[in-house]
mmCIF file of C-alpha atoms in Angstrom:
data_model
loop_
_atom_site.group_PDB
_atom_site.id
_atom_site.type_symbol
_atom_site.label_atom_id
_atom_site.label_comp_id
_atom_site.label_asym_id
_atom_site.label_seq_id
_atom_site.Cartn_x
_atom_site.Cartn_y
_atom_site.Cartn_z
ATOM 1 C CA UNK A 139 -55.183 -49.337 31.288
ATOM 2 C CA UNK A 140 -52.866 -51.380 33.749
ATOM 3 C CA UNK A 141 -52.012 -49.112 36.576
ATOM 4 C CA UNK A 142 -49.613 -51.714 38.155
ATOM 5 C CA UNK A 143 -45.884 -51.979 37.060
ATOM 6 C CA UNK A 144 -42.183 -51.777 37.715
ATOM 7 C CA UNK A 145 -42.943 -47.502 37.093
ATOM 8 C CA UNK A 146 -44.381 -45.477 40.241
ATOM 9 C CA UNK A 147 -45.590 -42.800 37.196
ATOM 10 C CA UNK A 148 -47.411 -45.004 34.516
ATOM 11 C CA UNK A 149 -48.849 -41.654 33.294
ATOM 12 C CA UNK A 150 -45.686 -39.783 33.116
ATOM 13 C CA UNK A 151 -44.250 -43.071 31.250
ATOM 14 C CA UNK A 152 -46.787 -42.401 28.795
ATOM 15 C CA UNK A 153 -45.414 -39.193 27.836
ATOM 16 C CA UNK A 154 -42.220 -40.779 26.371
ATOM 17 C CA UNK A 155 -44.346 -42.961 23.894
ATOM 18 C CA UNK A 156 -43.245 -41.832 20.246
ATOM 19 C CA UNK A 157 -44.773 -39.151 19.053
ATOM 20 C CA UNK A 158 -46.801 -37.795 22.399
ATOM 21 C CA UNK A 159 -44.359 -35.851 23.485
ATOM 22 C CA UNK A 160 -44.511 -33.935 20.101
ATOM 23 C CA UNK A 161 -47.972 -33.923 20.759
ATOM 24 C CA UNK A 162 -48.166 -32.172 24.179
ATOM 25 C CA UNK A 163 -45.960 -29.380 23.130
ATOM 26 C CA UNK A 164 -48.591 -29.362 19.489
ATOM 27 C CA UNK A 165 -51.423 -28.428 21.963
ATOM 28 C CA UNK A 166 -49.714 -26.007 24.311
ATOM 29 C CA UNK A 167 -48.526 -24.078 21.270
ATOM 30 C CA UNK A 168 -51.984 -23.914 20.226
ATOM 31 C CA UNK A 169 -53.722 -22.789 23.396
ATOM 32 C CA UNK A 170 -50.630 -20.036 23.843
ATOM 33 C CA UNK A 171 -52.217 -19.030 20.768
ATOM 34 C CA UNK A 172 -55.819 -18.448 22.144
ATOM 35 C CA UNK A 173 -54.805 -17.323 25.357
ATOM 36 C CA UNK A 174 -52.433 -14.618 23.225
ATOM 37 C CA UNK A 175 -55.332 -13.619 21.148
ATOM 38 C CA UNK A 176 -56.044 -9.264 22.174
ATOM 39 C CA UNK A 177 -59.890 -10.930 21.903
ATOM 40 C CA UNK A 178 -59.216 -12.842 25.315
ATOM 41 C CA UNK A 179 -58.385 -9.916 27.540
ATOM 42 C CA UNK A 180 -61.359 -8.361 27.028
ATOM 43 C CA UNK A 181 -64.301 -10.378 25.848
ATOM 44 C CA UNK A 182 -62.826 -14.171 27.635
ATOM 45 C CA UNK A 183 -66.231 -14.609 29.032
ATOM 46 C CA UNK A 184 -67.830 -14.386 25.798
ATOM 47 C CA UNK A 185 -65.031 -17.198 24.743
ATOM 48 C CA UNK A 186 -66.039 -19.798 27.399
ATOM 49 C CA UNK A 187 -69.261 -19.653 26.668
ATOM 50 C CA UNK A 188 -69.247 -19.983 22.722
ATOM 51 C CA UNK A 189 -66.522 -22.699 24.014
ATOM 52 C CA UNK A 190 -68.579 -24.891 26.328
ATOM 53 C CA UNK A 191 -71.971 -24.621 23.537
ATOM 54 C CA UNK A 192 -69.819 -26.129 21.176
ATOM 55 C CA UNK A 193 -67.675 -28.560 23.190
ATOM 56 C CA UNK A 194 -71.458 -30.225 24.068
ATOM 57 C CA UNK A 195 -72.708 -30.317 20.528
ATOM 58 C CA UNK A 196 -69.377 -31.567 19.725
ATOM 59 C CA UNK A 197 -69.852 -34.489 22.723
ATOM 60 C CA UNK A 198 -73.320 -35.165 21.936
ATOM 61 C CA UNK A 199 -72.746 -35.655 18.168
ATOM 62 C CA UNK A 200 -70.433 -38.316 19.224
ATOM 63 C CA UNK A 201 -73.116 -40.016 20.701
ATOM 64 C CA UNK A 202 -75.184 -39.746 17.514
ATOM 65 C CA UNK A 203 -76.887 -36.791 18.268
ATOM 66 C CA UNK A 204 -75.455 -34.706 15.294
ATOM 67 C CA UNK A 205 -77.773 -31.531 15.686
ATOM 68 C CA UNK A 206 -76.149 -28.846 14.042
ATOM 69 C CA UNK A 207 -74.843 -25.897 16.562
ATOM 70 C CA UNK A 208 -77.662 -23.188 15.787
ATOM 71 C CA UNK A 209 -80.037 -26.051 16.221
ATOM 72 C CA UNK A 210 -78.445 -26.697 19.875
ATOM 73 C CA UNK A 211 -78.073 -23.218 20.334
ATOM 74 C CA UNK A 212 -82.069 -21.813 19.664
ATOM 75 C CA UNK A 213 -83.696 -25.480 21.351
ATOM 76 C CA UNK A 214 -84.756 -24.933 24.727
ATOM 77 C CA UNK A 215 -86.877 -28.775 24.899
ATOM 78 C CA UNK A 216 -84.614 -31.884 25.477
ATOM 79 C CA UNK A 217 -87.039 -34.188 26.483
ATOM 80 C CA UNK A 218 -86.984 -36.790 23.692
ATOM 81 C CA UNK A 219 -84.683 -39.366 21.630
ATOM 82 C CA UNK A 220 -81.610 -37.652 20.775
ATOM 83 C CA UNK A 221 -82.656 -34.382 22.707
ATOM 84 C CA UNK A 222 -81.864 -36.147 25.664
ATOM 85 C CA UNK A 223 -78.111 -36.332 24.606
ATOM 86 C CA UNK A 224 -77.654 -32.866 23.389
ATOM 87 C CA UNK A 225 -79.123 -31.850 26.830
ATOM 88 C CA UNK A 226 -77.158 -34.443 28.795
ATOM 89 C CA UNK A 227 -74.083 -32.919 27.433
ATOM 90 C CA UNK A 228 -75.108 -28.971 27.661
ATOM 91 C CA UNK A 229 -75.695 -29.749 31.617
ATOM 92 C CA UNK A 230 -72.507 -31.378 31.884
ATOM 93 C CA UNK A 231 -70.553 -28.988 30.498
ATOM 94 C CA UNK A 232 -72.200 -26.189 32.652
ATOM 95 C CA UNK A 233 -71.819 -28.772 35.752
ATOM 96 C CA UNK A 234 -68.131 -29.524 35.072
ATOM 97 C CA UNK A 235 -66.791 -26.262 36.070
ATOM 98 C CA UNK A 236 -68.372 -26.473 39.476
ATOM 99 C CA UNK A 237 -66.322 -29.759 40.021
ATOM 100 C CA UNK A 238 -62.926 -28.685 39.535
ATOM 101 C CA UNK A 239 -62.260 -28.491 43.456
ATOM 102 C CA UNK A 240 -63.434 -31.627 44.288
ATOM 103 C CA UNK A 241 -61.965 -33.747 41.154
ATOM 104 C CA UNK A 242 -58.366 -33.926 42.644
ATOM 105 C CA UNK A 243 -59.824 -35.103 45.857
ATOM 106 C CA UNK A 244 -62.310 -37.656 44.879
ATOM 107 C CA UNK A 245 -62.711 -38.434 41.246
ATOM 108 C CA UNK A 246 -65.159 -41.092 41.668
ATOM 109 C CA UNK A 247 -67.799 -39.373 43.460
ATOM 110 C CA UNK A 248 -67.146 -36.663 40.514
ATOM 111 C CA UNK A 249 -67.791 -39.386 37.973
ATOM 112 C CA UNK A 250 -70.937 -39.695 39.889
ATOM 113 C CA UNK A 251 -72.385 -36.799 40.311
ATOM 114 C CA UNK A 252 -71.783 -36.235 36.603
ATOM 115 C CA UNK A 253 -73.863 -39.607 35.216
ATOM 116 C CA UNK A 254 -76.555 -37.874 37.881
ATOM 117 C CA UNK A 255 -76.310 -34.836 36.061
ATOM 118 C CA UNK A 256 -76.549 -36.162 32.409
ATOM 119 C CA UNK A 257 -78.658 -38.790 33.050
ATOM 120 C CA UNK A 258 -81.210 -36.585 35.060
ATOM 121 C CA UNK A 259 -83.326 -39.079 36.419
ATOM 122 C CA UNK A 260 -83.463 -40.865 40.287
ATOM 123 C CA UNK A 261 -83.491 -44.870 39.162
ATOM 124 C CA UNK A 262 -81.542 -46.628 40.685
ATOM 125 C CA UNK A 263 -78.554 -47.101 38.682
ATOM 126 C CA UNK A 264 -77.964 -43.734 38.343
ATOM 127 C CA UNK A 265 -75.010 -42.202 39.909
ATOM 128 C CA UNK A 266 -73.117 -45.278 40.737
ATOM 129 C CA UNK A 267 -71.084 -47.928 38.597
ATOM 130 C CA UNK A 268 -73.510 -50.745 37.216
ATOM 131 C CA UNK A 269 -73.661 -54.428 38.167
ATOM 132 C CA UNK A 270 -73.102 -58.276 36.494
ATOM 133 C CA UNK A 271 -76.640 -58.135 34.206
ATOM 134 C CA UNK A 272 -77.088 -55.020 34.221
ATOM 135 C CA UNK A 273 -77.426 -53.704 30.395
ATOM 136 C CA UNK A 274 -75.226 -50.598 28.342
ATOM 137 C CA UNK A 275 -76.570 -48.533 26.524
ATOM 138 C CA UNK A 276 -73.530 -46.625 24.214
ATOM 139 C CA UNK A 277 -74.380 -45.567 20.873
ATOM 140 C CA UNK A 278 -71.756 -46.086 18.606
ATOM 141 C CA UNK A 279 -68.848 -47.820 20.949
ATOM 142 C CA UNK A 280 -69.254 -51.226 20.453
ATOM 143 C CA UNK A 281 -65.922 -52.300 22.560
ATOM 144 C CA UNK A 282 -65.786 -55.057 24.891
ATOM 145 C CA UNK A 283 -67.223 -54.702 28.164
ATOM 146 C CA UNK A 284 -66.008 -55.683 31.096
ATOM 147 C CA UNK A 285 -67.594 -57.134 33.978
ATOM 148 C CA UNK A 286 -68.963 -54.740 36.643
ATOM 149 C CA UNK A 287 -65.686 -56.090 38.806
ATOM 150 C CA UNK A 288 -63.095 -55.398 36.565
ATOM 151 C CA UNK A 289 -64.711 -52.047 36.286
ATOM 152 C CA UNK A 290 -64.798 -51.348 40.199
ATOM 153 C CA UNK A 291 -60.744 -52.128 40.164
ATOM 154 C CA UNK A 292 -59.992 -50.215 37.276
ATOM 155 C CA UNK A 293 -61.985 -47.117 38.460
ATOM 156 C CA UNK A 294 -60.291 -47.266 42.189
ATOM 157 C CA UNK A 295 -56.896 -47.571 40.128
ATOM 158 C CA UNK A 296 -57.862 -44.642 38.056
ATOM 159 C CA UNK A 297 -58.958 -42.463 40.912
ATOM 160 C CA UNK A 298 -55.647 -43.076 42.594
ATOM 161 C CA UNK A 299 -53.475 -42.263 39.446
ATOM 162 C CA UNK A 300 -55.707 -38.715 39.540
ATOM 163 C CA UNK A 301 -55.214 -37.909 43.219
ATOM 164 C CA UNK A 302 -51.610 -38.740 43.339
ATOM 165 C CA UNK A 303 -51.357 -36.461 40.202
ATOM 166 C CA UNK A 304 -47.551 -36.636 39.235
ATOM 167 C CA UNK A 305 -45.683 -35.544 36.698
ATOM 168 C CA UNK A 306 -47.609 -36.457 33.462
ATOM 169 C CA UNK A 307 -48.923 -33.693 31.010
ATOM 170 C CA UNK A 308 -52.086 -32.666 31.159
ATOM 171 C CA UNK A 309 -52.688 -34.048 27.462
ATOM 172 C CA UNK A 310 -51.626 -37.825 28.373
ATOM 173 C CA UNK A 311 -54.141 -37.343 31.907
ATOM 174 C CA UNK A 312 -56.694 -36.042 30.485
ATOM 175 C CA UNK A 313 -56.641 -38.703 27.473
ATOM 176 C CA UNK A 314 -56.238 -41.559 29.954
ATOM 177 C CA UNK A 315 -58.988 -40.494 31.736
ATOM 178 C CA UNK A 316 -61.434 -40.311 28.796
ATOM 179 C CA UNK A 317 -60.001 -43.745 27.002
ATOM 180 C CA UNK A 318 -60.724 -45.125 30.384
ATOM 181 C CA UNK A 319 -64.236 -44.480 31.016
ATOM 182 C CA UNK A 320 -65.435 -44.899 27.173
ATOM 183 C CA UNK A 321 -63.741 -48.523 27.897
ATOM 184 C CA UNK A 322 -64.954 -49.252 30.785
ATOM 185 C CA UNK A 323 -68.658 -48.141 30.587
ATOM 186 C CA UNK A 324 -69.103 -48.047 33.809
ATOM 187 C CA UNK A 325 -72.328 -46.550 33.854
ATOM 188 C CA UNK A 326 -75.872 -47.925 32.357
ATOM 189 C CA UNK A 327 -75.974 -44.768 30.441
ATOM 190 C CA UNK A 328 -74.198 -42.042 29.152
ATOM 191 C CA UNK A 329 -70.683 -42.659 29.533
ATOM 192 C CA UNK A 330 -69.378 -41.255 26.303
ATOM 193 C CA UNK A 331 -70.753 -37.968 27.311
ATOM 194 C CA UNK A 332 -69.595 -37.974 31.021
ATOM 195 C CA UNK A 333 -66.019 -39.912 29.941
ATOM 196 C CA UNK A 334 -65.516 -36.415 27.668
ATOM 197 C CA UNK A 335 -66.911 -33.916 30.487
ATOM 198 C CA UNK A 336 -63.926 -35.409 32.484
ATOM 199 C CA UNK A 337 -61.285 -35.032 30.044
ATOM 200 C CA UNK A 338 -62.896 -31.421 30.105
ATOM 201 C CA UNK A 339 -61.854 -31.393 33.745
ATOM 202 C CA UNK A 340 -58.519 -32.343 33.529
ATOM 203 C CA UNK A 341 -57.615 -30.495 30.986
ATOM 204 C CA UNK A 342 -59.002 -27.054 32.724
ATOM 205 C CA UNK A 343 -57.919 -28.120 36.338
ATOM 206 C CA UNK A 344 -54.374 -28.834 35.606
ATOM 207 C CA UNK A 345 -54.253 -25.000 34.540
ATOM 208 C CA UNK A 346 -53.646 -25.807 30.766
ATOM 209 C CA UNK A 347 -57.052 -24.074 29.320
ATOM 210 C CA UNK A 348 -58.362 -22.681 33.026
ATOM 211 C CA UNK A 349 -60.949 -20.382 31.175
ATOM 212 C CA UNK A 350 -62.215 -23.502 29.445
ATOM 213 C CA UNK A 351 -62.027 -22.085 25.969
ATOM 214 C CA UNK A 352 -60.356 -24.982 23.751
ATOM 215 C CA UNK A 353 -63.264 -27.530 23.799
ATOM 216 C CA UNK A 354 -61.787 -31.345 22.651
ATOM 217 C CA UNK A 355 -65.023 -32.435 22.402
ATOM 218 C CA UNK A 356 -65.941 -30.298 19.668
ATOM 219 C CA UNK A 357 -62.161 -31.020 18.038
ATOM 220 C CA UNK A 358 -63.485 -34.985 18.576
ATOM 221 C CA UNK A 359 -65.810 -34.081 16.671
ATOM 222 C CA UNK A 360 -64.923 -32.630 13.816
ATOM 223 C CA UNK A 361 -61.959 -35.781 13.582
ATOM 224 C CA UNK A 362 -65.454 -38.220 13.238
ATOM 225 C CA UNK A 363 -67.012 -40.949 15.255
ATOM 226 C CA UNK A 364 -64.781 -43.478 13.036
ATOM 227 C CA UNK A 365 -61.336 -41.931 13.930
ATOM 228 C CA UNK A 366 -62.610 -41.679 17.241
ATOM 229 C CA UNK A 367 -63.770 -45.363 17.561
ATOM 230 C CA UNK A 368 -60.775 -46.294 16.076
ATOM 231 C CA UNK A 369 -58.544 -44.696 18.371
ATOM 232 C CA UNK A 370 -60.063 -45.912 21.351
ATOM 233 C CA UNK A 371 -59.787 -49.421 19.928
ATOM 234 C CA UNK A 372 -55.736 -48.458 20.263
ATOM 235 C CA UNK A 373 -56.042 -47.262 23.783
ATOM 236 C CA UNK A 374 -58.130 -50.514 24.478
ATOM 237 C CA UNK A 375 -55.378 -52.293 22.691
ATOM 238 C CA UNK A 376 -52.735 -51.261 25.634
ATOM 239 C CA UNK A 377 -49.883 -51.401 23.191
ATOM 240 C CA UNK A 378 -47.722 -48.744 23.313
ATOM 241 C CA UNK A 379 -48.623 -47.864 19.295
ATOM 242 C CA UNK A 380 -52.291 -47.993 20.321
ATOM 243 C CA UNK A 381 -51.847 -46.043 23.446
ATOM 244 C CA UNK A 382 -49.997 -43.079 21.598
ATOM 245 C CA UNK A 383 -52.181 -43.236 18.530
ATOM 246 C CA UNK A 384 -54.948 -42.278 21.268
ATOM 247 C CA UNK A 385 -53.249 -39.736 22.963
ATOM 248 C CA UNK A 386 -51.958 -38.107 19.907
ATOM 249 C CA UNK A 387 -55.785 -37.693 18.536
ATOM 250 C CA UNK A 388 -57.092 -36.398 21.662
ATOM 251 C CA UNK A 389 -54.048 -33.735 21.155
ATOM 252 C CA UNK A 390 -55.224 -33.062 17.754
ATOM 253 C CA UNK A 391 -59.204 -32.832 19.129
ATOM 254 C CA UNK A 392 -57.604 -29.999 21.440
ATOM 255 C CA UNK A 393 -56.119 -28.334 18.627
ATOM 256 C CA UNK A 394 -59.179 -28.272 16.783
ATOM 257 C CA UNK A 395 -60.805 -27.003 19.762
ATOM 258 C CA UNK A 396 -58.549 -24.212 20.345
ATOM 259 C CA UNK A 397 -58.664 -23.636 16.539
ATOM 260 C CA UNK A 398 -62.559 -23.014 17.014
ATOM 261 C CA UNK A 399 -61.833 -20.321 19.673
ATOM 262 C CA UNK A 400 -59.526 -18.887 18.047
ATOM 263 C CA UNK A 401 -62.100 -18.583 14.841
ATOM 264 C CA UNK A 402 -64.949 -16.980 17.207
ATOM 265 C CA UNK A 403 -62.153 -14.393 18.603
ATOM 266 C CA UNK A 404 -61.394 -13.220 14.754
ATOM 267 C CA UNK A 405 -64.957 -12.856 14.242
ATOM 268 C CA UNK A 406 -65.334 -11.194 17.391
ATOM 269 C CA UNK A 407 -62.748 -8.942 16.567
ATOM 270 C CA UNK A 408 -63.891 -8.043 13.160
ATOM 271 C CA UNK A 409 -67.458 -7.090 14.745
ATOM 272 C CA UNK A 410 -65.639 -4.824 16.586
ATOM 273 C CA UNK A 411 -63.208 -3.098 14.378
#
């Protein structure tokens, strides 16, 4: 995404694009609904954390580990092949919340300390945004890739679009964010994983799901790895059809998310009754 134009708010110009804003009030109406739910004020904790096991399985699946969720919830060994994934994105998802504080104020050393996180390992590329030569490994995105400095300008113009904030919905940030990193790859390794951990972030940070209980990644998802794909390809696209055809599905992955939730409080609420 261009951060450079005649608008000082390319975000909040975003919002106008046909059909978002329709969008952004789709999603809030369907986190009112789980934050409304008589399960919430009592058991909210439970929530979160039925939330964040699914948002991972949800994130890693997308990466082409597709374990199903009693598989990801009963494994304790990620040591191997797709294990690795599925316990990249279970430590990122417990990681992310201990970021919030620090993601308005420096989003790149965020986006750091997350690929150090998922990637659990002290190589050398690790933690930092790769070089010219160095290689990508991203199951199942097969975008272009730009060159290690069209990456360093894009993130610097994406960390100061998140630390000036404005007046954008937290929908059309938080998709921006993740389009972003999934196109830029700017890691050797797990960038679809740590690009959806961040849209995780914005989304709780900006106060429109602070308990964390409407995971996107799991909504992601359930849309598929070809909608997905094919969505990016729109946000890579920079038209303003492609750009809104991406921001639209990441509302709908939110509203699948908060549709989950809203599934585990019935249940919840049946065991009870």
């Amino acid at each position: 995404m261009s951060t450079t134009g005649a608008t000082a708010d390319p975000l909040a110009a975003l919002a106008t694009l046909p059909g978002v804003p329709e969008a952004v009030e789709s999603v809030r109406k369907a986190v009112d609904r789980v934050y409304g739910h008589r399960i919430m004020r009592r058991r909210s904790n439970e929530i979160t954390s039925e939330a964040a096991l699914r948002g991972a399985r949800g994130s890693a699946a997308l990466s082409g580990a597709d374990w199903a969720l009693e598989e990801v919830r009963r494994r304790t060994d990620f040591g191997d092949g797709d294990a690795r994934t599925v316990g990249a994105a279970l430590r990122l998802t417990a990681e992310a919340g201990q970021l919030l504080s620090i993601w308005r104020q420096s989003p790149l050393r965020v986006l750091a300390r997350l690929h150090l996180v998922a990637a659990a390992s002290e190589e050398d590329e690790v933690g930092r945004p790769r070089r010219d030569g160095e290689p990508v490994h991203e199951p199942l995105v097969e975008l272009p890739l730009p060159g290690a400095a069209e990456v360093s300008g894009r993130l610097d113009g994406l960390s100061e679009l998140v630390i000036a904030g404005g007046s954008a919905p937290a929908l059309v940030t938080a998709a921006v964010v993740h389009g972003e990193l999934v196109a830029l790859r700017p890691f050797g390794s797990y960038n679809g994983v740590v690009a959806r951990a961040a849209e995780r972030l914005v989304l709780v940070g900006s106060g429109l799901d602070p308990k964390a209980v409407c995971p996107s990644e799991a909504g992601h998802a359930e849309l598929g790895r070809a909608a997905y794909v094919a969505a990016l390809e729109g946000y890579v696209s920079g038209t303003p059809e492609g750009m809104a055809a991406w921001i639209t599905h990441c509302g709908r992955a939110v509203e699948l998310g908060a549709r989950e939730s809203t599934a585990v409080c019935e249940a919840l609420q049946r065991g009870a009754a």
